[in-house]
Amino acid sequence: GAGVSQSPSNKVTEKGKDVELRCDPISGHTALYWYRQSLGQGLEFLIYFQGNSAPDKSGLPSDRFSAERTGGSVSTLTIQRTQQEDSAVYLCASSSRDRGAYEQYFGPGTRLTVT
Amino acid sequence: SQQGEEDPQALSIQEGENATMNCSYKTSINNLQWYRQNSGRGLVHLILIRSNEREKHSGRLRVTLDTSKKSSSLLITASRAADTASYFCATASGGSYIPTFGRGTSLIVHP
């Protein structure tokens, strides 16, 4: 079946503009994660959705960042008034939160460049 | 802050040699996972080892876990050029379903 998809694959934007990044998780996966990865760094957790529960937003770096997940499926990460330090690869992952099933399936990421 | 830290940061070997990467973590975990990342894009899950397990195998991969030392190792035997990638460990603690990733080990396998 289809894996996790993300769009766009690359996005170049001017400082101060808003951007929207999209993630389509694997069908049936109830958990969805957003991460950010700067060059040569590990993954920085941003936000976690699980079913109809309130999302865990503890990783969002500022109030310029927000995310929503509609109908328990597609998710959109929005960055308002982008800054140069927002430049990174944004990765989305989904998982089936069965008992003990922590394995995450990642999308190819969106490379965001803020000029 | 990083829970898991991989060591070494970079590793360069010849095809056919074995590659060993280590991961150390700070707090008690439920499980530890290893992922591979090619070319700075999506990560691919390799193997998950639970806190009550000591060793797991998958093909040419062997993972060990020593909870007393709070460390894990990933061994890739008979490496191939296609194994060139970054390798990350991720840990899950308590009731959290949010794995915490380290900064990764960059492995280069020369043909």
CSV table of C-alpha atoms in Angstrom, one decimal:
chain,number,residue,atom,x,y,z
A,1,GLY,CA,0.0,0.0,0.0
A,2,ALA,CA,0.9,3.7,-0.2
A,3,GLY,CA,3.3,5.1,2.3
A,4,VAL,CA,3.3,8.4,4.0
A,5,SER,CA,3.4,11.3,1.5
A,6,GLN,CA,4.3,14.9,2.0
A,7,SER,CA,3.9,18.0,-0.2
A,8,PRO,CA,5.5,20.0,-1.4
A,9,SER,CA,8.9,18.2,-1.5
A,10,ASN,CA,10.7,21.6,-1.6
A,11,LYS,CA,9.5,25.0,-0.7
A,12,VAL,CA,11.4,28.3,-1.0
A,13,THR,CA,9.8,31.3,0.6
A,14,GLU,CA,10.7,34.8,1.5
A,15,LYS,CA,11.1,35.8,5.1
A,16,GLY,CA,7.8,36.9,6.6
A,17,LYS,CA,5.6,34.8,4.4
A,18,ASP,CA,3.3,32.0,5.7
A,19,VAL,CA,3.8,28.4,4.5
A,20,GLU,CA,1.6,25.3,4.7
A,21,LEU,CA,3.1,21.8,4.6
A,22,ARG,CA,0.9,18.8,4.1
A,23,CYS,CA,1.2,15.2,5.3
A,24,ASP,CA,-0.9,12.2,4.1
A,25,PRO,CA,-0.4,9.4,6.6
A,26,ILE,CA,-0.8,5.7,5.9
A,27,SER,CA,-4.5,4.8,5.8
A,28,GLY,CA,-5.7,3.5,9.2
A,29,HIS,CA,-2.8,4.9,11.2
A,30,THR,CA,-4.2,6.7,14.2
A,31,ALA,CA,-1.0,8.5,15.3
A,32,LEU,CA,0.7,11.2,13.3
A,33,TYR,CA,3.9,13.1,14.2
A,34,TRP,CA,5.7,16.2,12.9
A,35,TYR,CA,9.5,16.6,13.3
A,36,ARG,CA,12.0,19.2,12.1
A,37,GLN,CA,15.5,18.4,11.1
A,38,SER,CA,18.2,21.0,10.6
A,39,LEU,CA,21.3,20.3,8.6
A,40,GLY,CA,23.4,17.5,10.3
A,41,GLN,CA,21.1,17.4,13.3
A,42,GLY,CA,18.8,14.9,14.8
A,43,LEU,CA,15.0,15.1,14.7
A,44,GLU,CA,13.3,17.7,16.8
A,45,PHE,CA,9.8,16.7,17.8
A,46,LEU,CA,7.1,19.3,17.0
A,47,ILE,CA,3.6,17.9,17.5
A,48,TYR,CA,1.8,14.6,17.9
A,49,PHE,CA,-1.8,13.6,17.0
A,50,GLN,CA,-3.5,10.5,18.3
A,51,GLY,CA,-7.0,9.7,17.2
A,52,ASN,CA,-9.5,12.2,18.5
A,53,SER,CA,-7.4,13.2,21.5
A,54,ALA,CA,-6.0,16.7,22.0
A,55,PRO,CA,-2.7,16.9,20.2
A,56,ASP,CA,0.6,17.1,22.1
A,57,LYS,CA,2.0,20.5,21.0
A,58,SER,CA,4.8,20.5,23.5
A,59,GLY,CA,7.5,20.6,20.8
A,60,LEU,CA,6.2,23.6,18.8
A,61,PRO,CA,9.0,26.2,19.0
A,62,SER,CA,6.8,29.3,18.9
A,63,ASP,CA,3.3,30.5,18.4
A,64,ARG,CA,4.1,31.0,14.7
A,65,PHE,CA,3.8,27.2,14.4
A,66,SER,CA,0.5,25.4,14.3
A,67,ALA,CA,-0.9,22.2,13.0
A,68,GLU,CA,-4.2,20.5,12.5
A,69,ARG,CA,-5.4,17.1,11.5
A,70,THR,CA,-8.7,16.9,9.7
A,71,GLY,CA,-10.9,13.8,9.9
A,72,GLY,CA,-8.1,11.9,11.7
A,73,SER,CA,-6.2,11.7,8.4
A,74,VAL,CA,-4.4,14.5,6.5
A,75,SER,CA,-2.4,17.0,8.6
A,76,THR,CA,-1.2,20.5,7.7
A,77,LEU,CA,1.7,22.2,9.5
A,78,THR,CA,1.5,26.0,9.2
A,79,ILE,CA,4.3,28.4,9.8
A,80,GLN,CA,3.4,32.0,10.0
A,81,ARG,CA,5.8,34.9,9.3
A,82,THR,CA,8.6,32.6,8.5
A,83,GLN,CA,12.1,33.3,9.7
A,84,GLN,CA,15.4,32.2,8.3
A,85,GLU,CA,15.9,29.8,11.3
A,86,ASP,CA,12.8,28.0,10.2
A,87,SER,CA,14.8,26.6,7.3
A,88,ALA,CA,15.0,22.8,7.7
A,89,VAL,CA,13.5,19.5,6.5
A,90,TYR,CA,10.1,18.9,8.0
A,91,LEU,CA,9.3,15.3,8.4
A,92,CYS,CA,5.9,13.6,9.0
A,93,ALA,CA,5.5,10.1,10.4
A,94,SER,CA,2.5,7.9,11.2
A,95,SER,CA,2.1,4.8,13.3
A,96,SER,CA,-0.5,2.3,14.3
A,97,ARG,CA,-0.8,2.7,18.0
A,98,ASP,CA,-1.3,-1.0,18.7
A,99,ARG,CA,0.0,-2.5,21.9
A,100,GLY,CA,3.7,-2.0,21.9
A,101,ALA,CA,3.7,-0.8,18.3
A,102,TYR,CA,6.0,2.3,18.3
A,103,GLU,CA,7.4,1.8,14.8
A,104,GLN,CA,7.0,5.0,12.8
A,105,TYR,CA,6.7,5.3,9.0
A,106,PHE,CA,8.2,8.5,7.7
A,107,GLY,CA,7.4,10.5,4.7
A,108,PRO,CA,10.1,11.9,2.4
A,109,GLY,CA,10.0,15.3,4.0
A,110,THR,CA,9.6,18.9,2.9
A,111,ARG,CA,12.7,20.9,2.5
A,112,LEU,CA,11.9,24.5,3.5
A,113,THR,CA,14.2,27.3,2.6
A,114,VAL,CA,13.5,30.8,3.9
A,115,THR,CA,15.4,33.5,2.1
B,1,SER,CA,17.3,17.8,24.8
B,2,GLN,CA,18.6,14.6,23.3
B,3,GLN,CA,17.8,11.3,25.2
B,4,GLY,CA,19.8,9.0,22.9
B,5,GLU,CA,23.2,10.0,21.7
B,6,GLU,CA,24.9,8.0,19.0
B,7,ASP,CA,28.6,7.3,18.8
B,8,PRO,CA,30.7,7.7,16.7
B,9,GLN,CA,29.3,10.8,14.9
B,10,ALA,CA,30.9,9.5,11.7
B,11,LEU,CA,32.3,6.1,10.6
B,12,SER,CA,34.1,5.3,7.3
B,13,ILE,CA,34.8,1.7,6.4
B,14,GLN,CA,35.4,-0.5,3.4
B,15,GLU,CA,32.8,-2.8,1.8
B,16,GLY,CA,32.8,-6.2,3.5
B,17,GLU,CA,33.8,-4.9,6.9
B,18,ASN,CA,31.5,-4.7,9.9
B,19,ALA,CA,30.1,-1.4,11.2
B,20,THR,CA,29.3,-0.9,14.8
B,21,MET,CA,27.4,2.1,16.1
B,22,ASN,CA,26.5,2.8,19.7
B,23,CYS,CA,23.6,4.6,21.4
B,24,SER,CA,23.6,5.8,25.0
B,25,TYR,CA,20.6,7.2,26.8
B,26,LYS,CA,19.9,8.8,30.2
B,27,THR,CA,16.5,7.6,31.6
B,28,SER,CA,14.8,4.2,31.7
B,29,ILE,CA,13.1,3.2,28.5
B,30,ASN,CA,10.3,1.0,27.3
B,31,ASN,CA,12.0,0.3,24.0
B,32,LEU,CA,14.8,1.4,21.7
B,33,GLN,CA,14.6,1.7,17.9
B,34,TRP,CA,17.1,2.1,15.2
B,35,TYR,CA,16.4,4.0,12.0
B,36,ARG,CA,18.3,4.6,8.8
B,37,GLN,CA,18.1,7.9,6.8
B,38,ASN,CA,19.4,8.3,3.3
B,39,SER,CA,20.3,11.7,1.8
B,40,GLY,CA,18.6,13.7,4.6
B,41,ARG,CA,15.1,12.6,3.8
B,42,GLY,CA,12.6,10.2,5.4
B,43,LEU,CA,13.8,7.7,7.9
B,44,VAL,CA,13.3,3.9,7.6
B,45,HIS,CA,12.6,1.8,10.6
B,46,LEU,CA,15.2,-1.0,11.0
B,47,ILE,CA,14.6,-2.7,14.3
B,48,LEU,CA,12.9,-2.3,17.7
B,49,ILE,CA,14.2,-3.9,20.9
B,50,ARG,CA,12.2,-3.9,24.1
B,51,SER,CA,13.6,-3.2,27.5
B,52,ASN,CA,13.3,-6.8,28.5
B,53,GLU,CA,15.3,-8.1,25.5
B,54,ARG,CA,19.0,-8.2,25.2
B,55,GLU,CA,19.6,-9.0,21.5
B,56,LYS,CA,17.7,-9.0,18.2
B,57,HIS,CA,18.7,-9.9,14.7
B,58,SER,CA,17.3,-8.9,11.3
B,59,GLY,CA,19.3,-10.0,8.3
B,60,ARG,CA,22.7,-8.5,8.5
B,61,LEU,CA,21.7,-6.3,11.5
B,62,ARG,CA,22.3,-7.2,15.1
B,63,VAL,CA,21.1,-5.0,17.9
B,64,THR,CA,22.1,-5.4,21.6
B,65,LEU,CA,20.6,-3.6,24.6
B,66,ASP,CA,22.3,-3.3,28.0
B,67,THR,CA,19.8,-1.5,30.3
B,68,SER,CA,22.3,-1.5,33.2
B,69,LYS,CA,24.7,0.6,31.1
B,70,LYS,CA,21.8,2.4,29.4
B,71,SER,CA,23.3,1.7,26.0
B,72,SER,CA,22.6,-0.1,22.7
B,73,SER,CA,24.7,-1.1,19.8
B,74,LEU,CA,23.8,-1.7,16.1
B,75,LEU,CA,26.1,-4.0,14.2
B,76,ILE,CA,26.0,-4.2,10.4
B,77,THR,CA,27.9,-7.2,9.2
B,78,ALA,CA,29.5,-7.6,5.7
B,79,SER,CA,28.7,-3.9,4.9
B,80,ARG,CA,27.8,-2.8,1.4
B,81,ALA,CA,28.1,0.5,-0.3
B,82,ALA,CA,24.3,0.7,-0.2
B,83,ASP,CA,24.5,0.8,3.6
B,84,THR,CA,25.9,4.3,3.4
B,85,ALA,CA,23.4,6.4,5.4
B,86,SER,CA,22.9,8.1,8.7
B,87,TYR,CA,21.7,5.8,11.5
B,88,PHE,CA,19.6,7.1,14.4
B,89,CYS,CA,18.5,5.5,17.7
B,90,ALA,CA,15.2,6.5,19.2
B,91,THR,CA,14.0,5.8,22.7
B,92,ALA,CA,10.5,5.8,24.3
B,93,SER,CA,10.1,6.2,28.0
B,94,GLY,CA,7.2,5.9,30.5
B,95,GLY,CA,3.8,6.1,28.8
B,96,SER,CA,5.1,8.3,26.0
B,97,TYR,CA,4.4,7.3,22.4
B,98,ILE,CA,6.8,10.0,21.2
B,99,PRO,CA,10.2,8.5,20.5
B,100,THR,CA,13.2,10.8,21.1
B,101,PHE,CA,15.9,10.7,18.5
B,102,GLY,CA,19.6,11.2,18.8
B,103,ARG,CA,21.8,13.2,16.3
B,104,GLY,CA,22.8,10.1,14.4
B,105,THR,CA,25.9,8.3,13.1
B,106,SER,CA,27.0,9.0,9.5
B,107,LEU,CA,28.2,5.8,8.0
B,108,ILE,CA,30.2,5.8,4.7
B,109,VAL,CA,30.9,2.4,3.1
B,110,HIS,CA,33.5,2.6,0.4
B,111,PRO,CA,33.2,0.1,-2.5
